[in-house]
XYZ file of C-alpha atoms in Angstrom:
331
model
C 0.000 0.000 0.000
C 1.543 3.367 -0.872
C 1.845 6.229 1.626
C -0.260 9.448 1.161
C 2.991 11.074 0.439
C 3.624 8.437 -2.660
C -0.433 9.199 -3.109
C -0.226 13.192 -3.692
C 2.999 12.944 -5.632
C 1.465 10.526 -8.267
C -1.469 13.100 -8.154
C 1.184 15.887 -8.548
C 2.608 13.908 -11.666
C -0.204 13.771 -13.263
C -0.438 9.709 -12.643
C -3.505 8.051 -11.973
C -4.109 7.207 -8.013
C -6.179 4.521 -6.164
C -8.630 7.555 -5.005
C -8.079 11.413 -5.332
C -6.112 13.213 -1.960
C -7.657 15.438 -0.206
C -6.205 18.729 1.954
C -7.684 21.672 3.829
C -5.266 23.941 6.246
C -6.505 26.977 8.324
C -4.577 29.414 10.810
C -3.872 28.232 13.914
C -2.901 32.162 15.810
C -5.705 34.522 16.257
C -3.751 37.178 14.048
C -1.435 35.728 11.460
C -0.678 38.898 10.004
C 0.430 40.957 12.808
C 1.895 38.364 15.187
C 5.647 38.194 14.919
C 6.710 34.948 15.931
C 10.551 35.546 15.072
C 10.443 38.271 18.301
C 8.371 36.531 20.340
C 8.978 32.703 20.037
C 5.854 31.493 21.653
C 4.224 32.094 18.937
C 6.068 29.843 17.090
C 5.291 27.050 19.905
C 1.655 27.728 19.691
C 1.778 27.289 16.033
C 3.898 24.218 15.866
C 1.590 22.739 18.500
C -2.119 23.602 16.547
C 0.001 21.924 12.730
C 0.714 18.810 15.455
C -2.663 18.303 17.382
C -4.309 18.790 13.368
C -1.554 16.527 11.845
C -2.407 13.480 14.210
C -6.212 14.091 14.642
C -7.596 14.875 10.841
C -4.636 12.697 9.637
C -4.631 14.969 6.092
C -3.377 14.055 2.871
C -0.608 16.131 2.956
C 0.380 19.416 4.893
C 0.477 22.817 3.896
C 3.112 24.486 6.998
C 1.573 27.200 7.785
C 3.514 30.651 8.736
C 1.287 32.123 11.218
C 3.370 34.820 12.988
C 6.511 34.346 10.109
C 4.840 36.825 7.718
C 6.876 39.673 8.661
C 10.387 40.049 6.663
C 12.263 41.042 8.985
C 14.265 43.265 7.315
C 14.693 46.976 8.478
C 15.557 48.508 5.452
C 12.101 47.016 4.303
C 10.088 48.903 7.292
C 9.599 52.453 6.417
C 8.562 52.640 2.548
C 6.548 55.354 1.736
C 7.297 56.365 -1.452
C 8.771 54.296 -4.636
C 12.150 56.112 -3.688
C 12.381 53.987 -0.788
C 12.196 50.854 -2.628
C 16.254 51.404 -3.851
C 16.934 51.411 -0.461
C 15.965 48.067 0.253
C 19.145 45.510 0.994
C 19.324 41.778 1.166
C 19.620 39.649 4.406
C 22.479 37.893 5.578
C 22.430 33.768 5.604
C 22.450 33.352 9.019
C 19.666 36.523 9.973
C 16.708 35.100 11.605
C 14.255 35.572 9.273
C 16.342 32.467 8.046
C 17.407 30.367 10.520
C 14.000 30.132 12.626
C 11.806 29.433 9.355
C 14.013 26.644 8.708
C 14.149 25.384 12.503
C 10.502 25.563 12.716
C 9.430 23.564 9.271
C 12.730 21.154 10.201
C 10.769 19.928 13.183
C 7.558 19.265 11.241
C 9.212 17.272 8.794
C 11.248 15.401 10.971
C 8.234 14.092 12.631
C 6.020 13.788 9.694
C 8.157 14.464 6.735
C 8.535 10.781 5.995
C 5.027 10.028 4.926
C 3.357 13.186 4.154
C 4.447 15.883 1.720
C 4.516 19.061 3.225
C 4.574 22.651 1.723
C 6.067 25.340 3.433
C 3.824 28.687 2.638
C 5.691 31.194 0.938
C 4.800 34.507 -0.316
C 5.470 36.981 -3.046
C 7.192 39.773 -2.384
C 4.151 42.015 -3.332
C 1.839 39.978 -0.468
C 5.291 40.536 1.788
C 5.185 43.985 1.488
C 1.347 44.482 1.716
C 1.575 42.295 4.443
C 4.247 45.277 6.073
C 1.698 48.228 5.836
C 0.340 49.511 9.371
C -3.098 48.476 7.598
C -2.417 45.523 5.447
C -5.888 46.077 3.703
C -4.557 49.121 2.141
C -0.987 47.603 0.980
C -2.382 47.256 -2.724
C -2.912 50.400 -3.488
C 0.041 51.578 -1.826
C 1.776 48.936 -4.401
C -0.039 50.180 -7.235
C 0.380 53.646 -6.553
C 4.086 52.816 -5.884
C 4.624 51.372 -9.689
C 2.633 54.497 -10.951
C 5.271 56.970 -9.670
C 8.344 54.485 -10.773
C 8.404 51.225 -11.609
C 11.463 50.644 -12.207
C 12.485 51.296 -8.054
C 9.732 48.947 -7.299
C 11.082 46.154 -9.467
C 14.190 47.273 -7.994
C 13.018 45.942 -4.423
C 10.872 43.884 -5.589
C 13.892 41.994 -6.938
C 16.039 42.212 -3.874
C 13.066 40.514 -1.515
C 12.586 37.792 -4.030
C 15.958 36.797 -3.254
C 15.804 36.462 -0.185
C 12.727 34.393 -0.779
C 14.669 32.282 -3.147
C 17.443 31.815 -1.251
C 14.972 30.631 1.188
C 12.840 28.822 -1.168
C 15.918 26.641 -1.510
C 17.192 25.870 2.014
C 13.183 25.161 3.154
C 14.184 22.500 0.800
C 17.494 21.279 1.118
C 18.261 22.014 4.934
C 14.159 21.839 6.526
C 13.942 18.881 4.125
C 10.248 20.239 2.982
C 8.699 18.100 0.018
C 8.106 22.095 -1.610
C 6.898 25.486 -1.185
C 3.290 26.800 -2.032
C 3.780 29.910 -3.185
C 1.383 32.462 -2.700
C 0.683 35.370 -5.268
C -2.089 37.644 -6.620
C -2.601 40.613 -9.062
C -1.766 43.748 -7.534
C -5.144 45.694 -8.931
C -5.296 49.491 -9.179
C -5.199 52.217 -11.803
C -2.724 51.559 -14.402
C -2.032 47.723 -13.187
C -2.088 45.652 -16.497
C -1.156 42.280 -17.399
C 1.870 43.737 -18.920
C 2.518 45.810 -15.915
C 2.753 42.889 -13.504
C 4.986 41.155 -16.229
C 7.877 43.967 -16.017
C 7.712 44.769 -12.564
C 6.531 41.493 -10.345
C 6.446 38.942 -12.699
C 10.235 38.527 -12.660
C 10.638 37.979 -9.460
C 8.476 35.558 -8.593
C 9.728 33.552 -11.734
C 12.916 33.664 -10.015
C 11.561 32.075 -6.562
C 10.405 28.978 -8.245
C 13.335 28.542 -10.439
C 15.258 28.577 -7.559
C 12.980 25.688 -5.766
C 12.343 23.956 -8.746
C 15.931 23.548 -8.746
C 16.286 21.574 -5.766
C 12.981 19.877 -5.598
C 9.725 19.222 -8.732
C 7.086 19.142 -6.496
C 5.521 22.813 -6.037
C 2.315 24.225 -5.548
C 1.060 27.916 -6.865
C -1.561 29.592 -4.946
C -3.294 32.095 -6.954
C -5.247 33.967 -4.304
C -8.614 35.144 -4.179
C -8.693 35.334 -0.202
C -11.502 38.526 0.846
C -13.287 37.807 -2.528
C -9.611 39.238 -4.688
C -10.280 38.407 -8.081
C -7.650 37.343 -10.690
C -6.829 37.092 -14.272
C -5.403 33.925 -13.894
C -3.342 34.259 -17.707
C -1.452 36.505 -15.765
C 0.329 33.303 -14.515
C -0.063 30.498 -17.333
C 3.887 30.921 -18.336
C 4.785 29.928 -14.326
C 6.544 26.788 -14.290
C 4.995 24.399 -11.262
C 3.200 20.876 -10.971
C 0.403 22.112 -9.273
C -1.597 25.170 -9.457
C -4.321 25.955 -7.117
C -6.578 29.029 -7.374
C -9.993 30.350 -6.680
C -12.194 28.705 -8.252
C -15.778 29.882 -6.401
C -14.539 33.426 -6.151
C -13.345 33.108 -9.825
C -15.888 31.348 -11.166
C -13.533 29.129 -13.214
C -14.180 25.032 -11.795
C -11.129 23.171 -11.853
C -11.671 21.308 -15.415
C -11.733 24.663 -17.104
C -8.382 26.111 -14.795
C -6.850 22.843 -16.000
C -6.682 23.500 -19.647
C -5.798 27.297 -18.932
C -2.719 25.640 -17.482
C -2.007 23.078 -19.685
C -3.211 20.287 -18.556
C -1.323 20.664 -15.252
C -2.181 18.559 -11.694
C -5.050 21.481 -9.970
C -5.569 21.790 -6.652
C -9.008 23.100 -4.990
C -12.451 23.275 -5.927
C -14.157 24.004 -2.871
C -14.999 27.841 -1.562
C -13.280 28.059 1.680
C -16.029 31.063 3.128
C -18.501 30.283 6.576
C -21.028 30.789 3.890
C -19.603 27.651 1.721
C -21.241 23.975 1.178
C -17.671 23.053 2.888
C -18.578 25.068 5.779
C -22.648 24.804 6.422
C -23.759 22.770 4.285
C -25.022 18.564 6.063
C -22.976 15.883 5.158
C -25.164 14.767 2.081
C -24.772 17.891 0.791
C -20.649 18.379 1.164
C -20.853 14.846 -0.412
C -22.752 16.003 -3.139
C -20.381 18.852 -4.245
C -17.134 16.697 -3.269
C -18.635 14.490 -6.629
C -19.924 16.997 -8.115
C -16.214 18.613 -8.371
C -15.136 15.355 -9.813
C -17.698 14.723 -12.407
C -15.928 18.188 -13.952
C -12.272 17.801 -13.282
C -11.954 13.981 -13.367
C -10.190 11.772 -11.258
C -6.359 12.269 -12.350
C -4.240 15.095 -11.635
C -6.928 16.629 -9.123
C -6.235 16.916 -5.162
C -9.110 18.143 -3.519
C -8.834 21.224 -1.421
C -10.373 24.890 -0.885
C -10.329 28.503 -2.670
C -7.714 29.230 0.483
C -7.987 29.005 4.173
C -10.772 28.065 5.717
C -12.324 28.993 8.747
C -10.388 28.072 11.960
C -13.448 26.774 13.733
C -14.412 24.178 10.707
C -15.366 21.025 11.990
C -12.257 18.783 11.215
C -14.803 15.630 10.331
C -16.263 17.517 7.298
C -12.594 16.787 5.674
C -13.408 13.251 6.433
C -16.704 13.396 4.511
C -14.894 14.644 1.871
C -11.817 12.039 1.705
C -14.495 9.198 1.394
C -16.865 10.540 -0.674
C -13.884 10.860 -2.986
C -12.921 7.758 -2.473
């Protein structure tokens, strides 16, 4: 009998599998965003403890790690930007800051207590959601981005550059020293006045590219979240030229159901299908009717190269048996 980790890779190869996997994750610290875990280490106990208690109770298919409290880059050159000026200013980390060595700690103990039959993701943003994610009000980080690239896009890309370095460098050694399966790497169109598909390609685009050349160089097995978390919506062509196995996007808030996503993609393994809001079938809806839309889903996208999951997060307080009726009605 093959592990779920052989399970999801076969999925991930486009292979066909004895029944389709099946993976939800939601945060585990009552404010991801603004939570530093890297200054106050608790956090990062109270995090590894919720990934452990879910690991050996709703025994997933596989593990996204997720980075409550980690989503700050802890980089001071990266604190105070105001203006696109301030994006030149912007410096790289050195290999042994923090921001490197207590990522890689924290996934290292995950893996080396479930590593060897589950694959596990390590969360990883853009640096666009990094940065957004560095505002005093996060909510208004896009248009502070957009509004950024307007005035000079060139010092944007500049930074933006610089931070996806860091992320690759990253990217890699989650791999190679945390021994993570991959990274699911999260990324969304910065919307705005001005912000076109060619745009993002000149000034975002090429950094991000860079981040999962540098972990597809150490590991094929990669997952690409396109978000549509708070109802975001995306053109999703934006990304159809990003090398990954897996892609995983929005596909209630898009409106795009994971057959149709597939052949945007090229055929590629999808993950999803599900809407991950308290006002979702996943959610509220009885078990008949989360069976019905877990075969539903399938009908569409088939039974190879699909791995069941949601839009994004879903609520913490989900009841951790609705996974279950998901898993067998997949089965």
């Amino acid at each position: 009998m093959i592990t779920k980790k052989e399970l999801v890779l076969a999925a991930m190869d486009n292979k066909p599998t004895e029944r389709v996997p099946v993976g939800f994750w939601f945060h585990f610290l009552a404010d991801e965003i603004g939570t530093n875990a890297f200054r106050q280490p608790v956090y990062t106990e109270q995090l590894l403890a919720g990934e452990v208690e879910y690991i050996e109770r709703a025994k997933p298919d596989f593990v996204k790690i997720m980075t409550d409290g980690f989503f700050p880059y802890e980089n001071e050159t990266v604190r105070h930007l105001h203006s696109a000026a301030d994006f030149r200013n912007i410096r790289p980390l050195a290999d042994d800051d923090p921001w490197f060595t207590q990522q890689i700690a924290y996934a290292r103990r995950l893996t080396d207590r479930f590593g060897a039959d589950l694959a596990m993701f390590y969360n990883l943003f853009c640096a666009a959601t990094t940065i957004r994610f560095m505002q005093p009000d996060w909510t208004k980080g896009e248009a502070f981005l957009a509004e950024a690239i307007r005035e000079d896009a060139d010092s944007v890309r500049y930074g933006f550059d610089i931070i996806s370095d860091d992320l690759a460098k990253l990217a890699k050694r989650l791999v190679t020293e945390a021994k993570v399966t991959g990274i699911y790497f999260g990324l969304q169109n910065i919307l705005g006045k001005g912000m076109t598909k060619e745009t993002y390609a000149a000034v975002a685009a090429p950094g991000e590219k860079k981040i999962l050349a540098a972990a597809n160089s150490v590991s094929a097995y990669h997952i690409l979240h396109i978000c549509g978390y708070a109802g975001h919506r995306n053109d999703l062509t934006w990304y159809t030229d990003y090398y990954v196995k897996t892609v995983n996007w929005a596909a209630v808030v898009e409106g795009i159901h994971l057959e149709k996503g597939r052949k945007l993609f090229g055929d590629r393994a999808v993950l999803g299908g599900f809407g991950n809001l308290d006002t979702d079938v996943l959610y509220k809806g009885s078990k008949e009717e989360v069976e019905a839309e877990t075969k539903r889903i399938l009908a569409q996208a088939g039974r190879q190269g699909v791995i069941l999951g949601a839009d994004c997060t879903v609520p913490r307080n989900t009841d951790w048996r609705r996974f279950d009726w998901v898993r067998d009605a997949a089965k």
